[in-house]
Amino acid sequence: EADIYQTPRYLVIGTGKKITLECSQTMGHDKMYWYQQDPGMELHLIHYSYGVNSTEKGDLSSESTVSRIRTEHFPLTLESARPSHTSQYLCASSGPGGWVTEAFFGQGTRLTVV
Amino acid sequence: AQSVAQPEDQVNVAEGNPLTVKCTYSVSGNPYLFWYVQYPNRGLQFLLKYITGDNLVKGSYGFEAEFNKSQTSFHLKKPSALVSDSALYFCAVRDNAGNNRKLIWGLGTSLAVNP
């Protein structure tokens, strides 16, 4: 099992609420990622980070924001949740070895906005 | 443009039979290729990767994949399927050319192994 943790696993929240999805890894990895996964399986990269104080938007436009103040922590925040944000969110990290290294994934957070 | 194709949305095999999950790719440079598996309500788990060297790569849980440069393919195989292999399988590629080193993901293939 990879040492990357996401909380909560499941979240049901009302429209307009602010939420933060937590992601932490204990492997000391510099690169971290957030993916959004459709019910139909497709993965979309929404944010990534190559290290502390480095964050970039991914391929899929997202209203969420991220921060990377510590190496091990990469939280994702939605200021005002909407039903269109309902999805599964997967956090991942990858370590040294350049671009040949594989990513380790958390178990995901399934978000439902009602 | 970089892309990955998993031509089959679903693959059904009987337990004990060999299985193949197909993946083809398009990159401008040399590819780094990966297979991941996702069990229900779980995150993705790394299975195996091809970076360089031997075209036949062995990975976790008895899976292997063969890199075929001429056919730009990286099909996942297992000689004898188990019911517990039923899951979603994702192929991904990273292009080693240029500055864009993001992973490109296939759409996934749902594998069902029937007892």
Short mmCIF file of C-alpha atoms in Angstrom, two decimals, chain A residues 1 9-10 33 35 37 40-43 45 48 57-59 88 90 99-103 105-108 110, chain B residues 9 32 34 36 38 41-46 49 51 88 90 94 100-110:
data_model
loop_
_atom_site.label_atom_id
_atom_site.label_comp_id
_atom_site.label_asym_id
_atom_site.label_seq_id
_atom_site.Cartn_x
_atom_site.Cartn_y
_atom_site.Cartn_z
CA GLU A 1 0.00 0.00 0.00
CA ARG A 9 -13.45 9.25 1.66
CA TYR A 10 -17.03 10.33 1.08
CA TYR A 33 -1.35 15.76 -8.52
CA TYR A 35 -7.31 14.21 -10.76
CA GLN A 37 -12.61 11.10 -12.36
CA GLY A 40 -17.61 6.88 -16.72
CA MET A 41 -14.01 6.34 -15.58
CA GLU A 42 -12.09 9.03 -17.51
CA LEU A 43 -9.32 10.76 -15.55
CA LEU A 45 -5.69 16.25 -14.37
CA TYR A 48 -0.29 19.57 -10.09
CA LYS A 57 -3.47 24.11 -13.39
CA GLY A 58 -3.99 20.88 -15.26
CA ASP A 59 -5.70 20.01 -18.49
CA GLN A 88 -14.50 11.44 -7.54
CA LEU A 90 -7.97 11.37 -6.73
CA TRP A 99 9.68 11.41 -15.47
CA VAL A 100 10.12 7.65 -15.49
CA THR A 101 8.67 7.15 -12.04
CA GLU A 102 5.19 5.89 -11.45
CA ALA A 103 2.55 7.73 -9.46
CA PHE A 105 -2.61 7.24 -5.66
CA GLY A 106 -4.77 7.83 -2.63
CA GLN A 107 -8.06 6.01 -2.27
CA GLY A 108 -10.03 8.99 -3.49
CA ARG A 110 -16.21 10.86 -3.61
CA ASP B 9 -14.54 -0.27 -23.10
CA TYR B 32 7.31 5.95 -21.20
CA PHE B 34 2.41 2.62 -17.69
CA TYR B 36 -2.61 0.98 -13.61
CA GLN B 38 -8.44 0.47 -10.15
CA ASN B 41 -14.11 2.45 -4.71
CA ARG B 42 -10.34 2.59 -4.65
CA GLY B 43 -7.57 4.72 -6.09
CA LEU B 44 -5.34 3.55 -8.88
CA GLN B 45 -2.53 1.08 -8.27
CA PHE B 46 0.59 0.87 -10.39
CA LYS B 49 5.92 0.26 -16.77
CA ILE B 51 10.93 2.81 -19.98
CA LEU B 88 -10.73 -1.04 -14.35
CA PHE B 90 -5.80 2.31 -17.38
CA ARG B 94 4.51 10.10 -21.09
CA ASN B 100 5.41 18.65 -21.63
CA ARG B 101 6.00 15.67 -19.39
CA LYS B 102 2.47 15.14 -18.16
CA LEU B 103 0.93 11.71 -18.21
CA ILE B 104 -1.63 11.11 -20.95
CA TRP B 105 -4.31 8.66 -19.83
CA GLY B 106 -6.45 6.25 -21.75
CA LEU B 107 -10.17 6.15 -21.04
CA GLY B 108 -9.92 2.85 -19.23
CA THR B 109 -11.07 -0.71 -19.91
CA SER B 110 -13.39 -2.58 -17.60
#
